[in-house]
């Protein structure tokens, strides 16, 4: 028998900054959700000229998925930029507010995403400790006639000292 697996897809993370709220929220949307959103805008506002996301197919094969995801991200950015340049009745419509309203999924994913960001920040801070020496030095050391010769051939990935 054939095992049926749920559909796999990329999730695009949107950082949403709202007026009168100091902290941004993060929304997690699929390309399919963006296409459905764009389609609904076209239905509700048929005279509006909205950037079309229909340039790439919703279905992607197994090859080139990263390139397709990167291309789609550019398309989504263009779509969102064009959306927020539209008339207020469109960009402030209930449809737009609903799409950008956080879902339970967004809150769950955001906590995972923030934990990952904190881990990366902690790793970055640990890697930038000026008193931990990291990197590589290739030395040529030679002792001849009571003289020690040290030649530094190349250095790579060393941290700078805080005071020079």
Short mmCIF file of N, CA and C in Angstrom, two decimals:
data_model
loop_
_atom_site.label_atom_id
_atom_site.label_comp_id
_atom_site.label_asym_id
_atom_site.label_seq_id
_atom_site.Cartn_x
_atom_site.Cartn_y
_atom_site.Cartn_z
N UNK A 1 0.84 -1.19 0.00
CA UNK A 1 0.00 0.00 0.00
C UNK A 1 0.88 1.24 0.00
N UNK A 2 0.34 2.28 -0.53
CA UNK A 2 1.05 3.54 -0.63
C UNK A 2 0.74 4.38 0.61
N UNK A 3 1.79 4.92 1.20
CA UNK A 3 1.60 5.77 2.38
C UNK A 3 1.28 7.19 1.92
N UNK A 4 0.22 7.73 2.44
CA UNK A 4 -0.18 9.10 2.08
C UNK A 4 0.37 10.04 3.14
N UNK A 5 1.15 11.01 2.68
CA UNK A 5 1.75 11.98 3.60
C UNK A 5 1.10 13.34 3.41
N UNK A 6 1.03 14.10 4.47
CA UNK A 6 0.47 15.45 4.31
C UNK A 6 1.36 16.27 3.37
N UNK A 7 0.74 17.24 2.75
CA UNK A 7 1.42 18.10 1.80
C UNK A 7 2.55 18.86 2.49
N UNK A 8 3.72 18.90 1.83
CA UNK A 8 4.85 19.68 2.35
C UNK A 8 4.90 21.00 1.61
N UNK A 9 5.23 22.07 2.34
CA UNK A 9 5.30 23.38 1.71
C UNK A 9 6.14 24.30 2.57
N UNK A 10 6.67 25.34 1.93
CA UNK A 10 7.43 26.36 2.64
C UNK A 10 6.46 27.30 3.34
N UNK A 11 6.87 27.76 4.50
CA UNK A 11 6.12 28.77 5.23
C UNK A 11 6.94 30.06 5.19
N UNK A 12 6.29 31.14 4.85
CA UNK A 12 6.93 32.44 4.80
C UNK A 12 6.60 33.18 6.09
N UNK A 13 7.62 33.73 6.72
CA UNK A 13 7.44 34.41 8.00
C UNK A 13 7.36 35.91 7.74
N UNK A 14 6.27 36.51 8.20
CA UNK A 14 6.08 37.95 8.05
C UNK A 14 6.24 38.61 9.41
N UNK A 15 7.04 39.63 9.45
CA UNK A 15 7.16 40.44 10.66
C UNK A 15 6.20 41.61 10.49
N UNK A 16 5.22 41.69 11.38
CA UNK A 16 4.18 42.72 11.27
C UNK A 16 4.34 43.70 12.42
N UNK A 17 4.54 44.96 12.05
CA UNK A 17 4.63 46.03 13.05
C UNK A 17 3.34 46.83 12.98
N UNK A 18 2.69 46.95 14.11
CA UNK A 18 1.40 47.64 14.16
C UNK A 18 1.54 48.96 14.91
N UNK A 19 0.72 49.93 14.51
CA UNK A 19 0.72 51.23 15.18
C UNK A 19 0.33 51.03 16.64
N UNK A 20 0.97 51.75 17.51
CA UNK A 20 0.70 51.75 18.95
C UNK A 20 1.00 50.42 19.63
N UNK A 21 1.79 49.56 19.00
CA UNK A 21 2.24 48.32 19.63
C UNK A 21 3.76 48.27 19.53
N UNK A 22 4.45 48.23 20.67
CA UNK A 22 5.91 48.32 20.62
C UNK A 22 6.59 47.09 20.01
N UNK A 23 6.01 45.92 20.21
CA UNK A 23 6.65 44.69 19.73
C UNK A 23 5.98 44.19 18.45
N UNK A 24 6.79 43.74 17.50
CA UNK A 24 6.20 43.18 16.28
C UNK A 24 5.60 41.81 16.54
N UNK A 25 4.70 41.40 15.67
CA UNK A 25 4.19 40.03 15.73
C UNK A 25 4.68 39.31 14.48
N UNK A 26 4.69 38.00 14.55
CA UNK A 26 5.16 37.19 13.42
C UNK A 26 4.01 36.33 12.92
N UNK A 27 3.81 36.37 11.61
CA UNK A 27 2.76 35.58 10.98
C UNK A 27 3.43 34.54 10.08
N UNK A 28 2.83 33.38 10.00
CA UNK A 28 3.38 32.28 9.22
C UNK A 28 2.35 31.89 8.17
N UNK A 29 2.67 32.14 6.90
CA UNK A 29 1.72 31.89 5.82
C UNK A 29 2.40 31.09 4.70
N UNK A 30 1.60 30.25 4.05
CA UNK A 30 2.09 29.49 2.90
C UNK A 30 1.87 30.31 1.63
N UNK A 31 2.54 29.91 0.58
CA UNK A 31 2.36 30.57 -0.71
C UNK A 31 0.92 30.42 -1.18
N UNK A 32 0.36 29.26 -0.93
CA UNK A 32 -1.03 29.00 -1.32
C UNK A 32 -1.97 29.99 -0.61
N UNK A 33 -1.71 30.27 0.66
CA UNK A 33 -2.54 31.24 1.40
C UNK A 33 -2.42 32.63 0.79
N UNK A 34 -1.20 33.01 0.37
CA UNK A 34 -1.03 34.31 -0.29
C UNK A 34 -1.81 34.36 -1.61
N UNK A 35 -1.77 33.26 -2.37
CA UNK A 35 -2.50 33.22 -3.65
C UNK A 35 -4.01 33.33 -3.42
N UNK A 36 -4.51 32.63 -2.41
CA UNK A 36 -5.94 32.70 -2.08
C UNK A 36 -6.31 34.12 -1.64
N UNK A 37 -5.47 34.74 -0.85
CA UNK A 37 -5.68 36.11 -0.38
C UNK A 37 -5.73 37.07 -1.57
N UNK A 38 -4.77 36.94 -2.48
CA UNK A 38 -4.73 37.80 -3.66
C UNK A 38 -5.97 37.60 -4.53
N UNK A 39 -6.40 36.36 -4.67
CA UNK A 39 -7.60 36.04 -5.46
C UNK A 39 -8.84 36.69 -4.83
N UNK A 40 -8.95 36.63 -3.51
CA UNK A 40 -10.09 37.26 -2.82
C UNK A 40 -10.08 38.77 -3.00
N UNK A 41 -8.89 39.38 -2.98
CA UNK A 41 -8.80 40.83 -3.20
C UNK A 41 -9.30 41.16 -4.60
N UNK A 42 -8.89 40.36 -5.58
CA UNK A 42 -9.33 40.60 -6.97
C UNK A 42 -10.84 40.46 -7.12
N UNK A 43 -11.44 39.53 -6.37
CA UNK A 43 -12.90 39.35 -6.42
C UNK A 43 -13.61 40.52 -5.74
N UNK A 44 -13.12 40.91 -4.56
CA UNK A 44 -13.78 42.00 -3.82
C UNK A 44 -13.57 43.36 -4.46
N UNK A 45 -12.42 43.56 -5.09
CA UNK A 45 -12.08 44.85 -5.70
C UNK A 45 -11.65 44.60 -7.16
N UNK A 46 -12.61 44.31 -8.04
CA UNK A 46 -12.28 43.91 -9.41
C UNK A 46 -11.57 44.98 -10.23
N UNK A 47 -11.74 46.25 -9.88
CA UNK A 47 -11.09 47.32 -10.64
C UNK A 47 -9.67 47.61 -10.16
N UNK A 48 -9.31 47.06 -9.04
CA UNK A 48 -7.98 47.32 -8.48
C UNK A 48 -6.92 46.56 -9.26
N UNK A 49 -5.82 47.23 -9.52
CA UNK A 49 -4.68 46.60 -10.19
C UNK A 49 -3.73 46.08 -9.12
N UNK A 50 -3.79 44.81 -8.90
CA UNK A 50 -3.00 44.18 -7.85
C UNK A 50 -1.90 43.33 -8.49
N UNK A 51 -0.73 43.33 -7.90
CA UNK A 51 0.37 42.50 -8.40
C UNK A 51 -0.06 41.03 -8.34
N UNK A 52 0.13 40.33 -9.44
CA UNK A 52 -0.34 38.94 -9.53
C UNK A 52 0.72 37.96 -9.04
N UNK A 53 0.28 37.03 -8.20
CA UNK A 53 1.16 35.97 -7.72
C UNK A 53 1.08 34.72 -8.59
N UNK A 54 0.33 34.78 -9.64
CA UNK A 54 0.10 33.57 -10.44
C UNK A 54 1.26 33.25 -11.38
N UNK A 55 2.41 33.94 -11.19
CA UNK A 55 3.56 33.68 -12.05
C UNK A 55 4.16 32.30 -11.86
N UNK A 56 4.05 31.75 -10.66
CA UNK A 56 4.59 30.41 -10.42
C UNK A 56 3.46 29.48 -10.01
N UNK A 57 3.62 28.25 -10.34
CA UNK A 57 2.61 27.24 -10.04
C UNK A 57 2.54 26.98 -8.54
N UNK A 58 1.38 26.54 -8.09
CA UNK A 58 1.24 26.16 -6.68
C UNK A 58 1.94 24.84 -6.39
N UNK A 59 2.08 24.02 -7.40
CA UNK A 59 2.68 22.69 -7.20
C UNK A 59 4.12 22.71 -7.68
N UNK A 60 5.01 22.22 -6.84
CA UNK A 60 6.43 22.22 -7.14
C UNK A 60 6.93 20.79 -7.10
N UNK A 61 7.76 20.42 -8.06
CA UNK A 61 8.36 19.09 -8.04
C UNK A 61 9.44 19.02 -6.98
N UNK A 62 10.18 17.94 -6.98
CA UNK A 62 11.21 17.74 -5.95
C UNK A 62 12.49 18.50 -6.24
N UNK A 63 12.72 18.89 -7.48
CA UNK A 63 13.96 19.59 -7.79
C UNK A 63 13.72 21.10 -7.78
N UNK A 64 14.75 21.83 -7.48
CA UNK A 64 14.74 23.30 -7.49
C UNK A 64 13.78 23.92 -6.49
N UNK A 65 13.45 23.23 -5.41
CA UNK A 65 12.46 23.79 -4.48
C UNK A 65 12.98 25.04 -3.77
N UNK A 66 14.28 25.09 -3.48
CA UNK A 66 14.82 26.28 -2.82
C UNK A 66 14.78 27.49 -3.75
N UNK A 67 15.08 27.27 -5.02
CA UNK A 67 15.03 28.37 -5.99
C UNK A 67 13.60 28.87 -6.16
N UNK A 68 12.66 27.94 -6.22
CA UNK A 68 11.25 28.32 -6.36
C UNK A 68 10.80 29.09 -5.12
N UNK A 69 11.20 28.63 -3.93
CA UNK A 69 10.82 29.32 -2.69
C UNK A 69 11.41 30.73 -2.66
N UNK A 70 12.65 30.88 -3.10
CA UNK A 70 13.28 32.21 -3.13
C UNK A 70 12.57 33.12 -4.13
N UNK A 71 12.21 32.57 -5.29
CA UNK A 71 11.49 33.36 -6.30
C UNK A 71 10.12 33.78 -5.76
N UNK A 72 9.47 32.86 -5.09
CA UNK A 72 8.15 33.17 -4.52
C UNK A 72 8.26 34.26 -3.45
N UNK A 73 9.34 34.23 -2.68
CA UNK A 73 9.51 35.25 -1.64
C UNK A 73 9.60 36.63 -2.28
N UNK A 74 10.32 36.74 -3.38
CA UNK A 74 10.40 38.02 -4.11
C UNK A 74 9.02 38.42 -4.60
N UNK A 75 8.27 37.45 -5.14
CA UNK A 75 6.92 37.72 -5.64
C UNK A 75 6.00 38.20 -4.51
N UNK A 76 6.10 37.56 -3.35
CA UNK A 76 5.28 37.94 -2.20
C UNK A 76 5.61 39.36 -1.76
N UNK A 77 6.91 39.70 -1.73
CA UNK A 77 7.30 41.07 -1.35
C UNK A 77 6.71 42.09 -2.31
N UNK A 78 6.77 41.80 -3.61
CA UNK A 78 6.19 42.72 -4.61
C UNK A 78 4.68 42.84 -4.42
N UNK A 79 4.03 41.71 -4.17
CA UNK A 79 2.59 41.72 -3.95
C UNK A 79 2.23 42.57 -2.74
N UNK A 80 2.93 42.36 -1.62
CA UNK A 80 2.62 43.11 -0.40
C UNK A 80 2.92 44.60 -0.58
N UNK A 81 4.01 44.92 -1.26
CA UNK A 81 4.32 46.33 -1.52
C UNK A 81 3.21 46.99 -2.33
N UNK A 82 2.75 46.29 -3.37
CA UNK A 82 1.67 46.86 -4.20
C UNK A 82 0.37 46.95 -3.42
N UNK A 83 0.13 45.99 -2.55
CA UNK A 83 -1.10 45.99 -1.74
C UNK A 83 -1.18 47.23 -0.87
N UNK A 84 -0.07 47.56 -0.20
CA UNK A 84 -0.10 48.68 0.74
C UNK A 84 0.02 50.04 0.05
N UNK A 85 0.19 50.05 -1.26
CA UNK A 85 0.15 51.29 -2.02
C UNK A 85 -1.24 51.55 -2.61
N UNK A 86 -2.15 50.60 -2.43
CA UNK A 86 -3.50 50.72 -2.97
C UNK A 86 -4.33 51.70 -2.13
N UNK A 87 -5.50 51.99 -2.63
CA UNK A 87 -6.42 52.90 -1.94
C UNK A 87 -6.70 52.38 -0.53
N UNK A 88 -6.99 53.31 0.38
CA UNK A 88 -7.26 52.94 1.78
C UNK A 88 -8.40 51.95 1.91
N UNK A 89 -9.41 52.07 1.05
CA UNK A 89 -10.55 51.15 1.17
C UNK A 89 -10.12 49.71 0.91
N UNK A 90 -9.01 49.52 0.20
CA UNK A 90 -8.50 48.17 -0.06
C UNK A 90 -7.51 47.76 1.03
N UNK A 91 -6.46 48.56 1.21
CA UNK A 91 -5.40 48.13 2.14
C UNK A 91 -5.84 48.19 3.61
N UNK A 92 -6.96 48.85 3.89
CA UNK A 92 -7.50 48.85 5.26
C UNK A 92 -8.83 48.11 5.33
N UNK A 93 -9.06 47.24 4.38
CA UNK A 93 -10.32 46.49 4.36
C UNK A 93 -10.30 45.37 5.39
N UNK A 94 -11.49 44.88 5.71
CA UNK A 94 -11.60 43.76 6.65
C UNK A 94 -10.84 42.53 6.14
N UNK A 95 -10.85 42.34 4.84
CA UNK A 95 -10.14 41.20 4.25
C UNK A 95 -8.64 41.26 4.57
N UNK A 96 -8.06 42.43 4.41
CA UNK A 96 -6.62 42.61 4.69
C UNK A 96 -6.36 42.45 6.18
N UNK A 97 -7.19 43.09 7.00
CA UNK A 97 -7.00 42.96 8.46
C UNK A 97 -7.13 41.51 8.90
N UNK A 98 -8.05 40.79 8.31
CA UNK A 98 -8.24 39.38 8.68
C UNK A 98 -7.02 38.55 8.29
N UNK A 99 -6.49 38.79 7.10
CA UNK A 99 -5.31 38.02 6.66
C UNK A 99 -4.12 38.26 7.58
N UNK A 100 -3.96 39.50 8.05
CA UNK A 100 -2.81 39.83 8.89
C UNK A 100 -3.09 39.70 10.38
N UNK A 101 -4.26 39.19 10.72
CA UNK A 101 -4.57 38.95 12.13
C UNK A 101 -3.90 37.64 12.55
N UNK A 102 -3.22 37.64 13.70
CA UNK A 102 -2.54 36.41 14.13
C UNK A 102 -3.52 35.27 14.41
N UNK A 103 -3.15 34.09 13.96
CA UNK A 103 -3.92 32.87 14.22
C UNK A 103 -3.26 32.13 15.38
N UNK A 104 -3.95 31.14 15.90
CA UNK A 104 -3.37 30.30 16.95
C UNK A 104 -2.06 29.69 16.46
N UNK A 105 -2.06 29.24 15.21
CA UNK A 105 -0.85 28.67 14.61
C UNK A 105 0.32 29.67 14.66
N UNK A 106 0.02 30.95 14.41
CA UNK A 106 1.07 31.97 14.43
C UNK A 106 1.67 32.10 15.83
N UNK A 107 0.82 32.07 16.84
CA UNK A 107 1.31 32.19 18.21
C UNK A 107 2.17 30.99 18.59
N UNK A 108 1.76 29.80 18.16
CA UNK A 108 2.54 28.60 18.46
C UNK A 108 3.87 28.62 17.72
N UNK A 109 3.84 28.95 16.43
CA UNK A 109 5.06 29.00 15.63
C UNK A 109 5.98 30.11 16.10
N UNK A 110 5.41 31.25 16.51
CA UNK A 110 6.22 32.38 16.96
C UNK A 110 7.04 32.00 18.18
N UNK A 111 6.46 31.24 19.10
CA UNK A 111 7.22 30.84 20.29
C UNK A 111 8.38 29.94 19.90
N UNK A 112 8.18 29.06 18.92
CA UNK A 112 9.27 28.20 18.44
C UNK A 112 10.32 29.06 17.74
N UNK A 113 9.86 29.99 16.90
CA UNK A 113 10.76 30.86 16.14
C UNK A 113 11.59 31.73 17.09
N UNK A 114 10.95 32.30 18.12
CA UNK A 114 11.67 33.14 19.07
C UNK A 114 12.69 32.33 19.86
N UNK A 115 12.36 31.10 20.21
CA UNK A 115 13.32 30.24 20.92
C UNK A 115 14.54 29.98 20.04
N UNK A 116 14.32 29.75 18.75
CA UNK A 116 15.44 29.53 17.82
C UNK A 116 16.29 30.79 17.72
N UNK A 117 15.63 31.96 17.64
CA UNK A 117 16.38 33.21 17.56
C UNK A 117 17.21 33.44 18.82
N UNK A 118 16.64 33.12 19.98
CA UNK A 118 17.39 33.28 21.24
C UNK A 118 18.59 32.35 21.26
N UNK A 119 18.42 31.11 20.77
CA UNK A 119 19.54 30.17 20.72
C UNK A 119 20.63 30.69 19.79
N UNK A 120 20.24 31.24 18.64
CA UNK A 120 21.23 31.79 17.70
C UNK A 120 21.95 32.97 18.32
N UNK A 121 21.20 33.83 19.03
CA UNK A 121 21.81 35.00 19.66
C UNK A 121 22.80 34.55 20.73
N UNK A 122 22.41 33.54 21.52
CA UNK A 122 23.30 33.01 22.56
C UNK A 122 24.57 32.45 21.93
N UNK A 123 24.42 31.69 20.84
CA UNK A 123 25.59 31.14 20.14
C UNK A 123 26.48 32.26 19.62
N UNK A 124 25.85 33.31 19.06
CA UNK A 124 26.61 34.44 18.53
C UNK A 124 27.38 35.13 19.64
N UNK A 125 26.73 35.32 20.80
CA UNK A 125 27.41 35.97 21.91
C UNK A 125 28.57 35.13 22.41
N UNK A 126 28.37 33.83 22.49
CA UNK A 126 29.44 32.95 22.94
C UNK A 126 30.59 32.94 21.94
N UNK A 127 30.28 33.02 20.66
CA UNK A 127 31.31 33.01 19.64
C UNK A 127 32.06 34.32 19.56
N UNK A 128 31.49 35.40 20.10
CA UNK A 128 32.14 36.71 20.05
C UNK A 128 32.85 37.06 21.34
N UNK A 129 33.01 36.13 22.25
CA UNK A 129 33.73 36.38 23.49
C UNK A 129 35.19 36.68 23.15
N UNK A 130 35.68 37.91 23.46
CA UNK A 130 37.03 38.27 23.05
C UNK A 130 38.12 37.49 23.77
N UNK A 131 37.78 36.82 24.86
CA UNK A 131 38.80 36.12 25.63
C UNK A 131 38.87 34.64 25.27
N UNK A 132 38.04 34.21 24.34
CA UNK A 132 38.13 32.85 23.82
C UNK A 132 38.82 32.94 22.47
N UNK A 133 39.95 32.30 22.36
CA UNK A 133 40.73 32.36 21.12
C UNK A 133 40.25 31.28 20.17
N UNK A 134 39.88 31.72 18.99
CA UNK A 134 39.44 30.80 17.94
C UNK A 134 40.12 31.19 16.66
N UNK A 135 40.17 30.27 15.74
CA UNK A 135 40.77 30.57 14.45
C UNK A 135 41.92 29.64 14.17
N UNK A 136 42.68 29.99 13.13
CA UNK A 136 43.80 29.15 12.72
C UNK A 136 45.01 30.02 12.42
N UNK A 137 46.17 29.52 12.80
CA UNK A 137 47.44 30.17 12.48
C UNK A 137 48.36 29.10 11.92
N UNK A 138 48.95 29.39 10.79
CA UNK A 138 49.92 28.47 10.21
C UNK A 138 51.30 29.08 10.42
N UNK A 139 52.12 28.42 11.25
CA UNK A 139 53.44 28.92 11.59
C UNK A 139 54.52 28.02 11.03
N UNK A 140 55.65 28.64 10.70
CA UNK A 140 56.85 27.88 10.36
C UNK A 140 57.84 28.18 11.47
N UNK A 141 58.22 27.17 12.24
CA UNK A 141 59.13 27.36 13.38
C UNK A 141 60.42 26.59 13.09
N UNK A 142 61.53 27.32 13.27
CA UNK A 142 62.83 26.72 12.98
C UNK A 142 63.84 27.21 14.03
N UNK A 143 64.61 26.30 14.58
CA UNK A 143 65.64 26.66 15.56
C UNK A 143 66.99 26.34 14.95
N UNK A 144 67.85 27.37 14.88
CA UNK A 144 69.17 27.19 14.26
C UNK A 144 70.18 28.13 14.90
N UNK A 145 71.32 27.60 15.32
CA UNK A 145 72.43 28.37 15.89
C UNK A 145 71.97 29.28 17.02
N UNK A 146 71.33 28.68 18.02
CA UNK A 146 70.83 29.41 19.20
C UNK A 146 69.82 30.51 18.86
N UNK A 147 69.15 30.38 17.71
CA UNK A 147 68.14 31.37 17.32
C UNK A 147 66.85 30.64 16.94
N UNK A 148 65.74 31.14 17.49
CA UNK A 148 64.42 30.59 17.16
C UNK A 148 63.79 31.48 16.10
N UNK A 149 63.50 30.90 14.96
CA UNK A 149 62.86 31.61 13.87
C UNK A 149 61.38 31.21 13.83
N UNK A 150 60.49 32.20 13.86
CA UNK A 150 59.06 31.95 13.76
C UNK A 150 58.52 32.79 12.60
N UNK A 151 57.95 32.10 11.62
CA UNK A 151 57.36 32.81 10.49
C UNK A 151 55.85 32.51 10.46
N UNK A 152 55.06 33.57 10.50
CA UNK A 152 53.61 33.42 10.40
C UNK A 152 53.28 33.36 8.91
N UNK A 153 52.80 32.19 8.47
CA UNK A 153 52.51 32.03 7.05
C UNK A 153 51.12 32.55 6.69
N UNK A 154 50.12 32.18 7.48
CA UNK A 154 48.79 32.78 7.29
C UNK A 154 47.95 32.60 8.55
N UNK A 155 46.97 33.50 8.68
CA UNK A 155 46.08 33.54 9.84
C UNK A 155 44.66 33.60 9.31
N UNK A 156 43.75 32.89 9.99
CA UNK A 156 42.37 32.85 9.51
C UNK A 156 41.41 32.75 10.68
N UNK A 157 40.38 33.60 10.69
CA UNK A 157 39.28 33.49 11.65
C UNK A 157 39.59 33.86 13.08
N UNK A 158 40.60 34.70 13.32
CA UNK A 158 40.89 35.12 14.69
C UNK A 158 40.00 36.29 15.09
N UNK A 159 39.64 36.36 16.38
CA UNK A 159 38.87 37.50 16.90
C UNK A 159 39.81 38.67 17.13
N UNK A 160 39.27 39.88 17.02
CA UNK A 160 40.03 41.06 17.37
C UNK A 160 39.99 41.23 18.88
N UNK A 161 41.07 41.74 19.44
CA UNK A 161 41.08 42.02 20.87
C UNK A 161 40.30 43.30 21.13
N UNK A 162 39.60 43.39 22.29
CA UNK A 162 38.76 44.57 22.54
C UNK A 162 39.55 45.87 22.61
N UNK A 163 40.80 45.85 23.07
CA UNK A 163 41.57 47.09 23.17
C UNK A 163 42.72 47.11 22.17
N UNK A 164 42.49 46.57 21.00
CA UNK A 164 43.45 46.72 19.93
C UNK A 164 44.23 45.51 19.64
#
